[in-house]
Tab-separated table of C-alpha atoms in Angstrom:
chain	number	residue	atom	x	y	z
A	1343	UNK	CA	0.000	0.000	0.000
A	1344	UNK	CA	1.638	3.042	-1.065
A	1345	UNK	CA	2.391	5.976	1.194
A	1346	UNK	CA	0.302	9.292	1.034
A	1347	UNK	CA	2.276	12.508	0.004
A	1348	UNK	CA	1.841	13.146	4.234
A	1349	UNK	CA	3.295	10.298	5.972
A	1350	UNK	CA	6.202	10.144	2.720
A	1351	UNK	CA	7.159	13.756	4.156
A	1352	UNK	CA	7.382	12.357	8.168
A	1353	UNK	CA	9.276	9.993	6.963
A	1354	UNK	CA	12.162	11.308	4.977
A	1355	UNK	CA	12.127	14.081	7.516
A	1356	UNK	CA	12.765	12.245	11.306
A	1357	UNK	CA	15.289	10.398	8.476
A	1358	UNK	CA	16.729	14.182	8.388
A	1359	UNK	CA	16.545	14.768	11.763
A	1360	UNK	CA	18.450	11.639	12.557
A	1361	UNK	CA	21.430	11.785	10.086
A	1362	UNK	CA	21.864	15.492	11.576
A	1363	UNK	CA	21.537	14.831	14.992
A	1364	UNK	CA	24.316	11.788	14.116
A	1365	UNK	CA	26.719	14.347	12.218
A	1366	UNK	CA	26.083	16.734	15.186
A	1367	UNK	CA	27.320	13.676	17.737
A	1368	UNK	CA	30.336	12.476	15.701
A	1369	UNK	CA	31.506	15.429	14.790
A	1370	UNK	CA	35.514	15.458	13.695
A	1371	UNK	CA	34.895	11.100	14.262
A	1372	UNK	CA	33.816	11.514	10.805
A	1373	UNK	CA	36.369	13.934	9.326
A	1374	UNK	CA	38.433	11.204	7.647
A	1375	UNK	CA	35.298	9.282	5.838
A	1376	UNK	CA	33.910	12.527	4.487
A	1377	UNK	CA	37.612	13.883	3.559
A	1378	UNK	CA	38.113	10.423	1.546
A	1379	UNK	CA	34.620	10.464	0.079
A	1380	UNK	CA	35.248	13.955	-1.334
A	1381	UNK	CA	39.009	13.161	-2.599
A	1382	UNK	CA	37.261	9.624	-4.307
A	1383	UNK	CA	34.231	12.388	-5.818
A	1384	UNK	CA	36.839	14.475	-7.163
A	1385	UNK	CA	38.962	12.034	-8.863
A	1386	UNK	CA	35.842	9.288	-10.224
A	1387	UNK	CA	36.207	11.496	-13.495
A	1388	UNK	CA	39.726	10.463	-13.774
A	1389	UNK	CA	38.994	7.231	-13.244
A	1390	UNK	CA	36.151	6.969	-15.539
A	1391	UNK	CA	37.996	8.028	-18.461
A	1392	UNK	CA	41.154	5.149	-17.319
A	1393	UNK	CA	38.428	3.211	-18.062
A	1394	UNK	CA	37.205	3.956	-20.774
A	1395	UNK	CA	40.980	3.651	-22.016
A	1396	UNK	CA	41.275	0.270	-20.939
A	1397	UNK	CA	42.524	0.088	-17.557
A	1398	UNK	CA	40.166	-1.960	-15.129
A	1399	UNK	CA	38.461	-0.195	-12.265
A	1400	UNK	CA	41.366	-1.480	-9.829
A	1401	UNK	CA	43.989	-0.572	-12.154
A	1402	UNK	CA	42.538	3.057	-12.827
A	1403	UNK	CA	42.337	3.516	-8.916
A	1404	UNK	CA	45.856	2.349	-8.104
A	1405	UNK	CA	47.220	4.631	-10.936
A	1406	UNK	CA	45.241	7.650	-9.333
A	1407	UNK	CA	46.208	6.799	-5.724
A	1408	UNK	CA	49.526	6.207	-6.416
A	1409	UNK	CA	49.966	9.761	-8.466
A	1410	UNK	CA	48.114	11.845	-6.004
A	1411	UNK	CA	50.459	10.415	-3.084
A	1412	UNK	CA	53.585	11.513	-5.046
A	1413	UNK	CA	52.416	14.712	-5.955
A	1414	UNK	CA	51.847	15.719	-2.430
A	1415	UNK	CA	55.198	14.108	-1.065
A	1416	UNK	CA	56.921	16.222	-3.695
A	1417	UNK	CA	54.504	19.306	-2.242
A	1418	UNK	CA	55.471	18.539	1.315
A	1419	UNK	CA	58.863	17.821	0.816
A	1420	UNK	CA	59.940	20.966	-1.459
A	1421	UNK	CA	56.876	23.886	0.328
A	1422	UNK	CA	57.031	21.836	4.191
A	1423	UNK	CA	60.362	23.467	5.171
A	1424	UNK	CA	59.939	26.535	3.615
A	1425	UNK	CA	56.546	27.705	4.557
A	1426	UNK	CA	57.162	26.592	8.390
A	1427	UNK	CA	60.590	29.212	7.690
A	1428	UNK	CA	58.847	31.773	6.830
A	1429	UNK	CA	55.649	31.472	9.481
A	1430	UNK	CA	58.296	31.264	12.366
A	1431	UNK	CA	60.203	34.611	10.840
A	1432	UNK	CA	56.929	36.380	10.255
A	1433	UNK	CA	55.394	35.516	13.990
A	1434	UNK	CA	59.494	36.606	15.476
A	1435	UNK	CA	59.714	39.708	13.164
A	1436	UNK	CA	55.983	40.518	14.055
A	1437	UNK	CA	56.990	42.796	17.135
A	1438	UNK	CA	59.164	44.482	15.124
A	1439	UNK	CA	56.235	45.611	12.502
A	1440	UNK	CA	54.180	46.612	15.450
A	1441	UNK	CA	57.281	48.640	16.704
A	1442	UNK	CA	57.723	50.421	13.358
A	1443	UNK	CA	54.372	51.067	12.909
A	1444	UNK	CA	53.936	52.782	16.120
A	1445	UNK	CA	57.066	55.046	15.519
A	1446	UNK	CA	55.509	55.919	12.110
A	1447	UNK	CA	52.097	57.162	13.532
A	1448	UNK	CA	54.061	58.864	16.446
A	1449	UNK	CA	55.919	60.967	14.112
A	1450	UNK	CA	53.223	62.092	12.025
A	1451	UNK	CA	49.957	62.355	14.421
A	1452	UNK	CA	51.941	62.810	17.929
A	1453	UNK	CA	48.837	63.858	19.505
A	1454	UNK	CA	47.762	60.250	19.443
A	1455	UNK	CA	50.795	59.392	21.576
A	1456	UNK	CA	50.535	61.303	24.562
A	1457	UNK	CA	51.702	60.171	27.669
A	1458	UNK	CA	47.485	59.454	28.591
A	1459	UNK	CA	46.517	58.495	25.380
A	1460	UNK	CA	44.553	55.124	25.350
A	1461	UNK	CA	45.884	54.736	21.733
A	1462	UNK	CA	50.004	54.070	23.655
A	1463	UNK	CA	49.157	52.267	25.871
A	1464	UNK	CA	47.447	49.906	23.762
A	1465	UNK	CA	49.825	49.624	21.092
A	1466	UNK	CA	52.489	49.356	24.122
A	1467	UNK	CA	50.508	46.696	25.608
A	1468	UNK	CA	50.116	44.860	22.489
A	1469	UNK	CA	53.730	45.109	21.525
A	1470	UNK	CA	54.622	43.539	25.282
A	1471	UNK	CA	52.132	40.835	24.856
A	1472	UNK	CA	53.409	39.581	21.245
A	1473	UNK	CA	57.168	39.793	22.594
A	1474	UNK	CA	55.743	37.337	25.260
A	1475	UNK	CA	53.383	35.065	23.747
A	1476	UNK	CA	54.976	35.133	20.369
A	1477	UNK	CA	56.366	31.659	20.441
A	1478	UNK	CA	53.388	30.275	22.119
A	1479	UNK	CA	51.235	31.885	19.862
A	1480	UNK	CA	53.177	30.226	16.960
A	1481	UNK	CA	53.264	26.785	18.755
A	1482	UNK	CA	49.624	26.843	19.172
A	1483	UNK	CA	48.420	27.864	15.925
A	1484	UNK	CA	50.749	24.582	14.855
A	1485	UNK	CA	49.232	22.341	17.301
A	1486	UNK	CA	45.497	23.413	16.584
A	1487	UNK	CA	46.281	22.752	12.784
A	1488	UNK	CA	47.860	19.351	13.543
A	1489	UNK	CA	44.936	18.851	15.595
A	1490	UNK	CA	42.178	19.835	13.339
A	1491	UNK	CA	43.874	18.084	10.587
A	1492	UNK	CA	45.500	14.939	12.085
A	1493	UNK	CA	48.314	13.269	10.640
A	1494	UNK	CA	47.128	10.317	10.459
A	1495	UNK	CA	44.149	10.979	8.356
A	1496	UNK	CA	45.970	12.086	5.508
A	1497	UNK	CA	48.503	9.659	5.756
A	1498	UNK	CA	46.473	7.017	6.637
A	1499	UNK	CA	42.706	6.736	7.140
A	1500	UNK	CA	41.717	9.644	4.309
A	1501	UNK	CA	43.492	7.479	1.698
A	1502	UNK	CA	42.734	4.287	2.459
A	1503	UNK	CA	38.969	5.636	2.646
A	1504	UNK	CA	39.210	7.440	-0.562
A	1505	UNK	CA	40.713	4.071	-2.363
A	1506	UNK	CA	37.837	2.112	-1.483
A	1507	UNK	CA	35.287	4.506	-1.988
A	1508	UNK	CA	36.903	5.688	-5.927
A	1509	UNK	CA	37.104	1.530	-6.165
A	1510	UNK	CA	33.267	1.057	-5.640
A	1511	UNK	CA	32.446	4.519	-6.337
A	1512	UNK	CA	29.916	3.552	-9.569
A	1513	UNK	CA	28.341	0.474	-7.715
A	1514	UNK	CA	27.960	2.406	-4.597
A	1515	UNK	CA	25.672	4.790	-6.679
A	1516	UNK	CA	24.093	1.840	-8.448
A	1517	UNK	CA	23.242	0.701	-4.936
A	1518	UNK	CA	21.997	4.012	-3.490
A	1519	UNK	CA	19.746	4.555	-7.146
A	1520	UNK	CA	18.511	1.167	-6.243
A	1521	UNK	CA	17.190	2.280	-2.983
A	1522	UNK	CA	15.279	5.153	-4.113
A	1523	UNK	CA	11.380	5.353	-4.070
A	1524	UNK	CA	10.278	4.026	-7.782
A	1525	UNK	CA	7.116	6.747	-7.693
A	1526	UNK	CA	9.736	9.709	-7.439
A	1527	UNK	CA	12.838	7.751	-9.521
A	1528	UNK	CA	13.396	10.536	-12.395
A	1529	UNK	CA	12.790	13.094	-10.224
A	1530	UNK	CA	15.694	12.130	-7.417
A	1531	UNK	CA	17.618	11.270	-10.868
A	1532	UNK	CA	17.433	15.154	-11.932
A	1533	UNK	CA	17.743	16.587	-8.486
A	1534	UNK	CA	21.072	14.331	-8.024
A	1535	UNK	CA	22.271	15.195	-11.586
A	1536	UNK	CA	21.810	18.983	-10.975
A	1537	UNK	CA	24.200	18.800	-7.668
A	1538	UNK	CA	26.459	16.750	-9.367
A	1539	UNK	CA	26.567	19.538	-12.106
A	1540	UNK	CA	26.856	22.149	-9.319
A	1541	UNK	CA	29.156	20.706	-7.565
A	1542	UNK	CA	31.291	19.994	-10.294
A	1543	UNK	CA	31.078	23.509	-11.454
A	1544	UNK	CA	31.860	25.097	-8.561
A	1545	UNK	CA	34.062	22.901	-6.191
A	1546	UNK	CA	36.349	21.462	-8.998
A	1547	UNK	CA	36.760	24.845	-10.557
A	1548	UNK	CA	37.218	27.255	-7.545
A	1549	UNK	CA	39.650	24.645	-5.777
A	1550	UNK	CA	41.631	24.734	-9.948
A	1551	UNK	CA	40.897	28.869	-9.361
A	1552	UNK	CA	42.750	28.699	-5.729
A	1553	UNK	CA	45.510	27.078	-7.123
A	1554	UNK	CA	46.491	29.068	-9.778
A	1555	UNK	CA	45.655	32.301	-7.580
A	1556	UNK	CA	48.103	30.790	-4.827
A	1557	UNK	CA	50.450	30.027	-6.986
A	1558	UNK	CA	50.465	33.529	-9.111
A	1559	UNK	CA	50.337	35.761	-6.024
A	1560	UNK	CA	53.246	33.496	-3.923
A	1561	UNK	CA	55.736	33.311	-7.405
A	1562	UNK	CA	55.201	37.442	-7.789
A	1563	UNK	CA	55.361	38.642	-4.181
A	1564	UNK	CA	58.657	36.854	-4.028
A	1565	UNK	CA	59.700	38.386	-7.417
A	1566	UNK	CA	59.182	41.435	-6.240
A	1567	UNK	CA	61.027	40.669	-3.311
A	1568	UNK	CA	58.691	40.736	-0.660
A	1569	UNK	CA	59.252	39.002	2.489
A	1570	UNK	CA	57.393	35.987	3.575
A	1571	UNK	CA	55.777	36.207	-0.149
A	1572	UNK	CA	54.803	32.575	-0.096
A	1573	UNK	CA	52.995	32.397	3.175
A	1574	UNK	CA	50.807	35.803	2.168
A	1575	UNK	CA	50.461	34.327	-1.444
A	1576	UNK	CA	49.333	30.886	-0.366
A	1577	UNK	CA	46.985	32.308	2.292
A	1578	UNK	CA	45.362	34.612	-0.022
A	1579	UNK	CA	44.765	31.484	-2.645
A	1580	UNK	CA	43.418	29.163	-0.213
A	1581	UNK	CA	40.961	31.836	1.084
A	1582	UNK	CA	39.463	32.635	-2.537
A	1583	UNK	CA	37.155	29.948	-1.516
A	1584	UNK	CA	35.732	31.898	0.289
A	1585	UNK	CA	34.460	35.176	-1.901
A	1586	UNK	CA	36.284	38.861	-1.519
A	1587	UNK	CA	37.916	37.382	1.983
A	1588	UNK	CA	40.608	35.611	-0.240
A	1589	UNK	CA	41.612	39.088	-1.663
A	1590	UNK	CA	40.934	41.440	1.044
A	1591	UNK	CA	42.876	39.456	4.001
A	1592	UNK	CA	45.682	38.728	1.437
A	1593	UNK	CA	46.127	42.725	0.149
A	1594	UNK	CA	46.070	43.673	3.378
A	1595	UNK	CA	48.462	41.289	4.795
A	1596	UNK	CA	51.275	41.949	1.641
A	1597	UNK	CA	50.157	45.740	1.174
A	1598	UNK	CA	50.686	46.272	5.404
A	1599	UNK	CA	53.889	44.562	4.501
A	1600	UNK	CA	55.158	46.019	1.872
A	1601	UNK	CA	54.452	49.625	3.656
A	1602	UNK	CA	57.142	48.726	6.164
A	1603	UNK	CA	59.925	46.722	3.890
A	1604	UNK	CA	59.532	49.325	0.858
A	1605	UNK	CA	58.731	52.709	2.674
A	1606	UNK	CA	61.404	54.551	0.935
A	1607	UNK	CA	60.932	52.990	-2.001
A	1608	UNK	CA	56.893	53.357	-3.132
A	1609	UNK	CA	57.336	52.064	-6.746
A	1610	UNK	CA	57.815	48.437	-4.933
A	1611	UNK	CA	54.828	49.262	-2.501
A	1612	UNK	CA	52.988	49.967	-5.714
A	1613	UNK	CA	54.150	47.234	-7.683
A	1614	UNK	CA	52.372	44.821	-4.793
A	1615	UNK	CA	49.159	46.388	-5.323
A	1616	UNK	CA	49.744	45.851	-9.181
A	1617	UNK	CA	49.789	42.316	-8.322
A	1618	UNK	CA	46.472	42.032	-6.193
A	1619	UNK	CA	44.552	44.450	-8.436
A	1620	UNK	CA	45.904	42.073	-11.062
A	1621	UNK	CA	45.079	38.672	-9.786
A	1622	UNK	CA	41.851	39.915	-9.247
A	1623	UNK	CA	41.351	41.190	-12.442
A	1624	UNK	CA	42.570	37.543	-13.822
A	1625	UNK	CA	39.662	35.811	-11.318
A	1626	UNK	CA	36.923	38.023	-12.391
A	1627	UNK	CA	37.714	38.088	-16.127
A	1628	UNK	CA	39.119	34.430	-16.900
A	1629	UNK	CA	39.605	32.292	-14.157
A	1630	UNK	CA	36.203	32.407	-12.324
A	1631	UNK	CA	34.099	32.893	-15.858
A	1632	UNK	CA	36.062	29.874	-17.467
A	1633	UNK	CA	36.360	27.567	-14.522
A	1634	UNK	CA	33.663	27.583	-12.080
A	1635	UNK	CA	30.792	29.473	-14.282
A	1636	UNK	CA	28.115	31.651	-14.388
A	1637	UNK	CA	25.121	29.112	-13.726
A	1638	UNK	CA	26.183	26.809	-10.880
A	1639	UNK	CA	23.450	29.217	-8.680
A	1640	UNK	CA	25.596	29.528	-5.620
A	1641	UNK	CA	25.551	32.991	-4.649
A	1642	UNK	CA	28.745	34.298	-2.601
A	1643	UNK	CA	26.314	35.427	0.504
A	1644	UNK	CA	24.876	32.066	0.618
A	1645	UNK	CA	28.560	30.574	0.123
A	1646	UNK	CA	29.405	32.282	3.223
A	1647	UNK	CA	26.787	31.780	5.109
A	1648	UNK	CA	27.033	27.975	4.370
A	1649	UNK	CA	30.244	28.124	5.775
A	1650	UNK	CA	29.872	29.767	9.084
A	1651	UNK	CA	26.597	28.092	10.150
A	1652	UNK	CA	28.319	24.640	9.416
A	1653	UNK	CA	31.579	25.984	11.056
A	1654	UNK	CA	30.286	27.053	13.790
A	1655	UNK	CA	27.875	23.543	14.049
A	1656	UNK	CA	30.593	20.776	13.425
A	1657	UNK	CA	33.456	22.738	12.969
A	1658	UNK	CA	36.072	21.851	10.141
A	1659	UNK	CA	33.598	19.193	9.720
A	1660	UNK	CA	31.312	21.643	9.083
A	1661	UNK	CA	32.994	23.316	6.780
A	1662	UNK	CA	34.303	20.800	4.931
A	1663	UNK	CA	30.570	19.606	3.805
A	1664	UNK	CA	29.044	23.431	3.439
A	1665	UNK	CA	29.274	23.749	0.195
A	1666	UNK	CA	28.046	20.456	-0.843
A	1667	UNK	CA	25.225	21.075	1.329
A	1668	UNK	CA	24.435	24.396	0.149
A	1669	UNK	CA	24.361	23.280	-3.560
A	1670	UNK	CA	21.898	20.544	-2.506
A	1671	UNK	CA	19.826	23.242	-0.955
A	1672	UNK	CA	20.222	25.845	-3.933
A	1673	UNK	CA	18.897	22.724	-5.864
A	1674	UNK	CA	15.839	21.970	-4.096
A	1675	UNK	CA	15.072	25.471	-3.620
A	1676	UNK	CA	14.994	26.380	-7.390
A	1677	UNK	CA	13.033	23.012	-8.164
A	1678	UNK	CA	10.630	23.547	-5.159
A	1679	UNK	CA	9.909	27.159	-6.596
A	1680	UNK	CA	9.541	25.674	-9.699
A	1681	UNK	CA	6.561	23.285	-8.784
A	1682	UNK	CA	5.125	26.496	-7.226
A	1683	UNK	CA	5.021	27.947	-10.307
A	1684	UNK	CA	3.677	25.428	-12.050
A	1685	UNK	CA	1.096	24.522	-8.745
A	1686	UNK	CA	-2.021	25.451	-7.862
A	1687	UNK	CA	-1.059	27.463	-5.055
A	1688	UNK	CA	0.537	29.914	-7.276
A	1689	UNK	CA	-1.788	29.704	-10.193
A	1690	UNK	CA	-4.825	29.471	-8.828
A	1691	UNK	CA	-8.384	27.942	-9.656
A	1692	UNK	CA	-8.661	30.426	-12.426
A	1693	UNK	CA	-6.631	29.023	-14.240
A	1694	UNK	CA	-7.614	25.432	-14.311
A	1695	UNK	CA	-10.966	26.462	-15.190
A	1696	UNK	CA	-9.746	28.472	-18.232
A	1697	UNK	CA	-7.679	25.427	-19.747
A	1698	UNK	CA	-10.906	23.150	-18.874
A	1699	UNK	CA	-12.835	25.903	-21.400
């Protein structure tokens, strides 16, 4: 006996409630399956066309594995030393900065420096306080990370999950197609086809856009000879996920910079700008347009808002599934407005008395 449109919605929503209420209790338990499920998502197009050249599923998936280990040994090995260089010489030379910067503003607004002045003794009390909890500061911004993103899940539970799951990637969504509902089969079809499209749009290409950002904005800062260019360049690429912070945190970190290594020479101060106004000419023009898209339908507010609410509920668990959550959402929101539209609710009796005239 089949279900009425009432008890189908009950269902599949305590279903809801449950697989939240499970994410919400796991938490970072779950990190490693849902890093591995999104490395095996990303690379099943890789692995589809192996296959379609011959290989076997296993073969395709060893080949894959196997390439994507190397490249990031070669990563770690040849960026590991040098970033963790420059963070320790940016969070030592820190004080300094500070120092310079409140010599600057004393020479040209010494009104702000009086004796009294709030604005001293807050800039001397934060100069004191990064002198002493420099180092500490350092060592636990490195701990959090290696916390947050554990060793071993990248060495070995994220790959080993991400092996299996590219293996049986196709008969896993055989399986899960075999599951659904036969009364609503085309329709979960489109809605599933229209993330994967979004997804695909987005994800793949703004993770392709943060690379090349990262990579342009580290390779010029340290042409131009700016110190601790990599660490500001790679920052600002790996934030252009998220939209405008990306560029504003990264100008601001290499322009504030800049300001105190080139002060008596502004063509370099300029020449940093060039490069930010630049890269972001490159991502509004080429990159973004060519890469991610104009239809995937995920606007930046909702992009950010994604982000924080998941954040802030699971944490880099959280934020690590926002965005494919969000396109889901965009997706049923555009289809549920579009059986509105085509409902009674929106159209009215009128209407269905006209076409039965």
């Amino acid at each position: 006996m089949a279900l009425s449109a009432n008890e189908q919605v009950r269902y599949w929503g305590i279903g809801l409630v449950l697989v939240l209420v499970a994410m919400w209790l796991l938490g970072n338990v779950l990190l490693p399956f849902i890093t591995g499920m999104t490395i095996a998502y990303f690379l099943d197009p890789v692995a589809d066309r192996l296959e379609r050249a011959g290989a076997s599923r296993a073969l395709a998936t060893t080949l894959i594995t196997l390439t994507a280990m190397l490249v990031i040994l070669l990563l770690v090995i040849v960026l590991g030393p040098l970033l963790v260089k420059q963070t320790a010489a940016f969070v030592t030379a820190l004080p300094e900065y500070v120092s310079q910067f409140q010599k600057f503003i004393s020479t040209r607004f010494p009104e702000f420096f009086d004796e009294t002045s709030a604005v001293r003794q807050g800039l001397g009390t934060l100069v004191e306080f990064i002198r002493s909890k420099g180092g500490e500061l350092a060592n636990a911004v490195l701990a959090s990370a290696f916390t947050i993103v554990d060793v071993a899940i990248f060495i070995v539970v994220a790959p080993v999950v991400a092996f299996y799951m590219l293996l049986d990637w196709d008969r896993m969504v055989a399986t899960i197609d075999s599951w659904v509902p036969r009364d609503h089969l085309e329709t979960v079809r489109y809605l599933a086809r229209q993330v994967d499209n979004v997804l695909a749009g987005f994800v793949r290409g703004q993770l392709t856009v943060c690379a090349i950002l990262g990579t342009f904005y580290a390779v010029a800062l340290m042409a131009v000879g700016l110190q601790f260019g990599i660490v500001v360049g790679l920052i600002a690429g790996l934030l252009t996920f998220i939209p405008y912070v990306g560029s504003i945190i990264g100008g601001a970190l290499s322009i504030g910079l800049a300001l105190f290594q080139f002060w008596d020479t502004p063509i370099w101060i300029a020449a940093v700008l060039a490069i930010f106004i630049a890269g972001q000419m490159i991502e509004g023009n080429f990159l973004t347009p060519k890469l991610v898209g104009r239809s995937v339908g995920l606007h930046p507010v909702w992009l950010m808002f994604a982000l924080s609410a998941f954040g802030s509920f699971m944490g880099f668990t959280g934020m690590l599934i926002a965005v494919p959550v969000a396109a889901c959402l965009g997706v049923f929101f555009r289809f549920g407005v579009g059986q509105y539209l085509d409902g009674r609710l929106y159209k009215g009796l009128a209407d269905e008395e006209q076409a039965d005239g």
